[in-house]
C-alpha cells in the first residue's frame, strides 16, 4: 500500500453512511470513513502540514501526500465549547499518529450528538481508488483507508 | 467578472456543512471562483472549490464574504451560488 491513512482514534471504523448527516454520509464533502471512538485522543491520520484548526477545536485539516484531509470530530459540534483541547497549530508539521486533540466524548454524547470522528479526503491528489478497512482499529497505528491502483 | 457580497447568518460561520454546500455547487462550474473575507488584519482569500481553503477563512456569523467569479459560465455560477448561500448556508 503506497498511500494509506490511519484511523485517527481507537475505535470501530465504519463507512460514512453511518453518519447521521447527509453532508457527510452522501460523500458530498469527500470520500472517507467514520470511527466510533473508544479512546479520547485524536491523532493525525497521516503526516503533513496542519492547514486549519477550527475555533473550538472540533475540525482539523492536513495537507498530506494523498491530498487535503479533514478530521471532523462529531456532528453538529461546531457550537460546543470546552470539549476539545487542540494540541497543534496551523502551519505545524505533523507525523502520522501524532496527537491532534483531546476530546471529551462523554460531553458530546451528553448533548445528544453523534460523537463519531470523521475522516474525509476533501481533495484527492494521489492516484488510486479509495478502499476502507472497517472494524476495530488503534488510533494512529492501524490503517483504515488506502488507495488501490 | 461577476461578484456579490453575502453576510453569514449561520451560527458557527463557514464550517464544514455550509462550506461544503458552496464547494459542491462551485465545482459544477468551470469559472474560477474566489471568496474574499476582509478583516482588520487584512484580506483572506479562498478557492471556493476547495473545502479546507474555505474553512480556513475562519468566517464567522456576521462576517461579510465577497464572491468573485470569472469565466465562461460566470453569470449562471453567480446566480446558483447566491441561492445556495440563501438556502443552504444561512
GROMACS .gro file of C-alpha atoms in nm:
model
  239
    1UNK     CA    1   0.000   0.000   0.000
    2UNK     CA    2   0.173   0.311  -0.119
    3UNK     CA    3  -0.087   0.554   0.013
    4UNK     CA    4  -0.268   0.485   0.337
    5UNK     CA    5  -0.439   0.669   0.620
    6UNK     CA    6  -0.456   0.554   0.982
    7UNK     CA    7  -0.763   0.560   1.197
    8UNK     CA    8  -0.746   0.894   1.383
    9UNK     CA    9  -0.862   0.733   1.709
   10UNK     CA   10  -0.906   0.399   1.885
   11UNK     CA   11  -1.243   0.257   1.792
   12UNK     CA   12  -1.458   0.096   1.528
   13UNK     CA   13  -1.404   0.205   1.167
   14UNK     CA   14  -1.738   0.241   0.986
   15UNK     CA   15  -1.849   0.365   0.645
   16UNK     CA   16  -1.952   0.729   0.603
   17UNK     CA   17  -2.312   0.613   0.557
   18UNK     CA   18  -2.321   0.554   0.936
   19UNK     CA   19  -2.302   0.931   0.996
   20UNK     CA   20  -2.643   1.089   1.067
   21UNK     CA   21  -2.576   1.395   0.850
   22UNK     CA   22  -2.624   1.391   0.475
   23UNK     CA   23  -2.337   1.633   0.411
   24UNK     CA   24  -2.100   1.359   0.534
   25UNK     CA   25  -2.293   1.039   0.455
   26UNK     CA   26  -2.364   1.135   0.093
   27UNK     CA   27  -1.995   1.181   0.019
   28UNK     CA   28  -2.064   1.540  -0.084
   29UNK     CA   29  -1.769   1.667   0.120
   30UNK     CA   30  -1.534   1.389   0.008
   31UNK     CA   31  -1.464   1.018   0.045
   32UNK     CA   32  -1.358   0.877   0.380
   33UNK     CA   33  -1.480   0.693   0.688
   34UNK     CA   34  -1.612   0.743   1.041
   35UNK     CA   35  -1.481   0.597   1.366
   36UNK     CA   36  -1.698   0.527   1.668
   37UNK     CA   37  -1.440   0.620   1.931
   38UNK     CA   38  -1.337   0.419   2.235
   39UNK     CA   39  -1.042   0.643   2.323
   40UNK     CA   40  -1.013   1.019   2.381
   41UNK     CA   41  -0.703   1.126   2.186
   42UNK     CA   42  -0.747   1.215   1.821
   43UNK     CA   43  -0.429   1.161   1.616
   44UNK     CA   44  -0.305   1.273   1.277
   45UNK     CA   45  -0.421   1.004   1.032
   46UNK     CA   46  -0.127   1.084   0.802
   47UNK     CA   47   0.179   1.302   0.805
   48UNK     CA   48   0.159   1.652   0.662
   49UNK     CA   49   0.108   2.015   0.750
   50UNK     CA   50  -0.184   2.143   0.958
   51UNK     CA   51  -0.391   2.384   0.749
   52UNK     CA   52  -0.671   2.490   0.976
   53UNK     CA   53  -0.782   2.432   1.332
   54UNK     CA   54  -1.143   2.536   1.389
   55UNK     CA   55  -1.206   2.795   1.657
   56UNK     CA   56  -1.345   2.548   1.912
   57UNK     CA   57  -1.106   2.269   1.806
   58UNK     CA   58  -1.358   2.027   1.652
   59UNK     CA   59  -1.209   2.022   1.299
   60UNK     CA   60  -0.856   1.997   1.160
   61UNK     CA   61  -0.726   1.998   0.806
   62UNK     CA   62  -0.398   1.842   0.699
   63UNK     CA   63  -0.220   1.883   0.366
   64UNK     CA   64  -0.083   1.532   0.308
   65UNK     CA   65   0.069   1.342   0.015
   66UNK     CA   66  -0.275   1.190  -0.055
   67UNK     CA   67  -0.433   1.535  -0.070
   68UNK     CA   68  -0.635   1.754   0.166
   69UNK     CA   69  -0.760   1.564   0.470
   70UNK     CA   70  -1.026   1.682   0.710
   71UNK     CA   71  -1.063   1.536   1.059
   72UNK     CA   72  -1.405   1.634   1.191
   73UNK     CA   73  -1.491   1.534   1.548
   74UNK     CA   74  -1.860   1.461   1.589
   75UNK     CA   75  -2.159   1.603   1.405
   76UNK     CA   76  -2.303   1.948   1.486
   77UNK     CA   77  -2.017   2.001   1.732
   78UNK     CA   78  -1.924   2.342   1.590
   79UNK     CA   79  -2.123   2.504   1.874
   80UNK     CA   80  -1.963   2.312   2.162
   81UNK     CA   81  -1.719   2.494   2.388
   82UNK     CA   82  -1.475   2.343   2.637
   83UNK     CA   83  -1.496   1.998   2.480
   84UNK     CA   84  -1.188   1.995   2.257
   85UNK     CA   85  -0.829   2.058   2.360
   86UNK     CA   86  -0.623   2.119   2.044
   87UNK     CA   87  -0.259   2.012   2.061
   88UNK     CA   88  -0.150   2.152   1.722
   89UNK     CA   89  -0.147   2.488   1.543
   90UNK     CA   90  -0.197   2.588   1.178
   91UNK     CA   91   0.125   2.565   0.977
   92UNK     CA   92   0.270   2.298   1.206
   93UNK     CA   93   0.423   1.986   1.053
   94UNK     CA   94   0.280   1.663   1.197
   95UNK     CA   95   0.381   1.298   1.173
   96UNK     CA   96   0.124   1.024   1.125
   97UNK     CA   97  -0.006   0.923   1.467
   98UNK     CA   98   0.090   1.249   1.638
   99UNK     CA   99  -0.186   1.369   1.876
  100UNK     CA  100  -0.404   1.649   1.732
  101UNK     CA  101  -0.651   1.694   2.011
  102UNK     CA  102  -0.807   1.552   2.324
  103UNK     CA  103  -1.184   1.540   2.315
  104UNK     CA  104  -1.444   1.485   2.586
  105UNK     CA  105  -1.668   1.236   2.408
  106UNK     CA  106  -1.885   1.198   2.719
  107UNK     CA  107  -1.986   1.563   2.685
  108UNK     CA  108  -2.063   1.519   2.314
  109UNK     CA  109  -2.285   1.220   2.393
  110UNK     CA  110  -2.448   1.407   2.681
  111UNK     CA  111  -2.550   1.677   2.431
  112UNK     CA  112  -2.726   1.406   2.232
  113UNK     CA  113  -2.487   1.446   1.938
  114UNK     CA  114  -2.312   1.185   1.724
  115UNK     CA  115  -1.952   1.154   1.853
  116UNK     CA  116  -1.801   0.974   1.552
  117UNK     CA  117  -1.464   1.103   1.437
  118UNK     CA  118  -1.492   1.157   1.062
  119UNK     CA  119  -1.201   1.146   0.820
  120UNK     CA  120  -1.254   1.291   0.474
  121UNK     CA  121  -1.026   1.329   0.175
  122UNK     CA  122  -1.169   1.661   0.061
  123UNK     CA  123  -0.929   1.690  -0.234
  124UNK     CA  124  -0.752   1.377  -0.356
  125UNK     CA  125  -0.423   1.433  -0.536
  126UNK     CA  126  -0.276   1.080  -0.520
  127UNK     CA  127  -0.388   0.818  -0.773
  128UNK     CA  128  -0.595   0.511  -0.690
  129UNK     CA  129  -0.934   0.402  -0.571
  130UNK     CA  130  -1.031   0.469  -0.208
  131UNK     CA  131  -1.074   0.150  -0.004
  132UNK     CA  132  -1.191   0.142   0.358
  133UNK     CA  133  -1.075  -0.118   0.609
  134UNK     CA  134  -1.364  -0.149   0.853
  135UNK     CA  135  -1.350  -0.293   1.203
  136UNK     CA  136  -1.157  -0.231   1.522
  137UNK     CA  137  -0.853  -0.007   1.482
  138UNK     CA  138  -0.597   0.164   1.703
  139UNK     CA  139  -0.568   0.538   1.654
  140UNK     CA  140  -0.257   0.646   1.467
  141UNK     CA  141  -0.143   0.283   1.433
  142UNK     CA  142  -0.385   0.084   1.216
  143UNK     CA  143  -0.465   0.161   0.852
  144UNK     CA  144  -0.832   0.248   0.796
  145UNK     CA  145  -0.814   0.372   0.436
  146UNK     CA  146  -0.582   0.303   0.144
  147UNK     CA  147  -0.561   0.377  -0.224
  148UNK     CA  148  -0.567   0.083  -0.462
  149UNK     CA  149  -0.408   0.118  -0.806
  150UNK     CA  150  -1.635   3.902  -1.384
  151UNK     CA  151  -1.934   3.869  -1.152
  152UNK     CA  152  -1.926   3.946  -0.784
  153UNK     CA  153  -2.159   3.966  -0.489
  154UNK     CA  154  -2.144   4.002  -0.112
  155UNK     CA  155  -2.304   3.772   0.138
  156UNK     CA  156  -2.331   3.822   0.514
  157UNK     CA  157  -2.324   3.498   0.710
  158UNK     CA  158  -2.619   3.442   0.937
  159UNK     CA  159  -2.538   3.086   1.038
  160UNK     CA  160  -2.418   3.015   1.391
  161UNK     CA  161  -2.072   2.865   1.363
  162UNK     CA  162  -1.996   3.060   1.044
  163UNK     CA  163  -1.850   2.887   0.744
  164UNK     CA  164  -1.791   2.541   0.897
  165UNK     CA  165  -1.788   2.206   0.717
  166UNK     CA  166  -2.156   2.176   0.616
  167UNK     CA  167  -2.221   2.527   0.478
  168UNK     CA  168  -1.874   2.540   0.323
  169UNK     CA  169  -1.942   2.201   0.164
  170UNK     CA  170  -2.266   2.329   0.012
  171UNK     CA  171  -2.071   2.611  -0.155
  172UNK     CA  172  -1.795   2.377  -0.275
  173UNK     CA  173  -2.029   2.122  -0.430
  174UNK     CA  174  -2.217   2.399  -0.615
  175UNK     CA  175  -1.895   2.575  -0.722
  176UNK     CA  176  -1.742   2.255  -0.862
  177UNK     CA  177  -2.019   2.231  -1.123
  178UNK     CA  178  -1.893   2.544  -1.298
  179UNK     CA  179  -1.577   2.592  -1.498
  180UNK     CA  180  -1.533   2.955  -1.391
  181UNK     CA  181  -1.271   3.042  -1.132
  182UNK     CA  182  -1.447   3.125  -0.806
  183UNK     CA  183  -1.271   3.312  -0.530
  184UNK     CA  184  -1.411   3.416  -0.194
  185UNK     CA  185  -1.260   3.705  -0.002
  186UNK     CA  186  -1.309   3.795   0.361
  187UNK     CA  187  -1.199   4.134   0.486
  188UNK     CA  188  -1.080   4.157   0.844
  189UNK     CA  189  -0.893   4.419   1.048
  190UNK     CA  190  -0.566   4.232   0.987
  191UNK     CA  191  -0.610   4.222   0.609
  192UNK     CA  192  -0.797   4.029   0.343
  193UNK     CA  193  -0.805   3.650   0.327
  194UNK     CA  194  -0.889   3.467   0.007
  195UNK     CA  195  -1.008   3.116  -0.059
  196UNK     CA  196  -1.074   2.890  -0.357
  197UNK     CA  197  -1.448   2.815  -0.348
  198UNK     CA  198  -1.385   2.470  -0.498
  199UNK     CA  199  -1.166   2.355  -0.207
  200UNK     CA  200  -1.337   2.278   0.122
  201UNK     CA  201  -1.043   2.332   0.355
  202UNK     CA  202  -0.948   2.651   0.177
  203UNK     CA  203  -1.296   2.787   0.251
  204UNK     CA  204  -1.288   2.665   0.611
  205UNK     CA  205  -0.951   2.834   0.662
  206UNK     CA  206  -1.115   3.174   0.608
  207UNK     CA  207  -1.246   3.137   0.962
  208UNK     CA  208  -1.557   3.331   0.857
  209UNK     CA  209  -1.799   3.371   1.144
  210UNK     CA  210  -2.161   3.469   1.183
  211UNK     CA  211  -2.198   3.836   1.086
  212UNK     CA  212  -1.890   3.837   0.860
  213UNK     CA  213  -1.938   3.950   0.501
  214UNK     CA  214  -1.771   3.743   0.232
  215UNK     CA  215  -1.735   3.850  -0.130
  216UNK     CA  216  -1.758   3.610  -0.424
  217UNK     CA  217  -1.556   3.683  -0.740
  218UNK     CA  218  -1.650   3.466  -1.034
  219UNK     CA  219  -1.457   3.475  -1.358
  220UNK     CA  220  -1.506   3.251  -1.661
  221UNK     CA  221  -1.739   3.132  -1.936
  222UNK     CA  222  -2.028   3.039  -1.705
  223UNK     CA  223  -1.982   3.321  -1.452
  224UNK     CA  224  -2.338   3.450  -1.475
  225UNK     CA  225  -2.505   3.114  -1.403
  226UNK     CA  226  -2.246   3.040  -1.134
  227UNK     CA  227  -2.316   3.370  -0.956
  228UNK     CA  228  -2.690   3.306  -0.958
  229UNK     CA  229  -2.654   2.949  -0.835
  230UNK     CA  230  -2.407   3.039  -0.560
  231UNK     CA  231  -2.621   3.326  -0.440
  232UNK     CA  232  -2.918   3.095  -0.399
  233UNK     CA  233  -2.701   2.828  -0.229
  234UNK     CA  234  -2.595   3.096   0.022
  235UNK     CA  235  -2.955   3.189   0.097
  236UNK     CA  236  -3.090   2.833   0.107
  237UNK     CA  237  -2.808   2.614   0.241
  238UNK     CA  238  -2.559   2.842   0.415
  239UNK     CA  239  -2.789   3.073   0.607
   0.00000   0.00000   0.00000
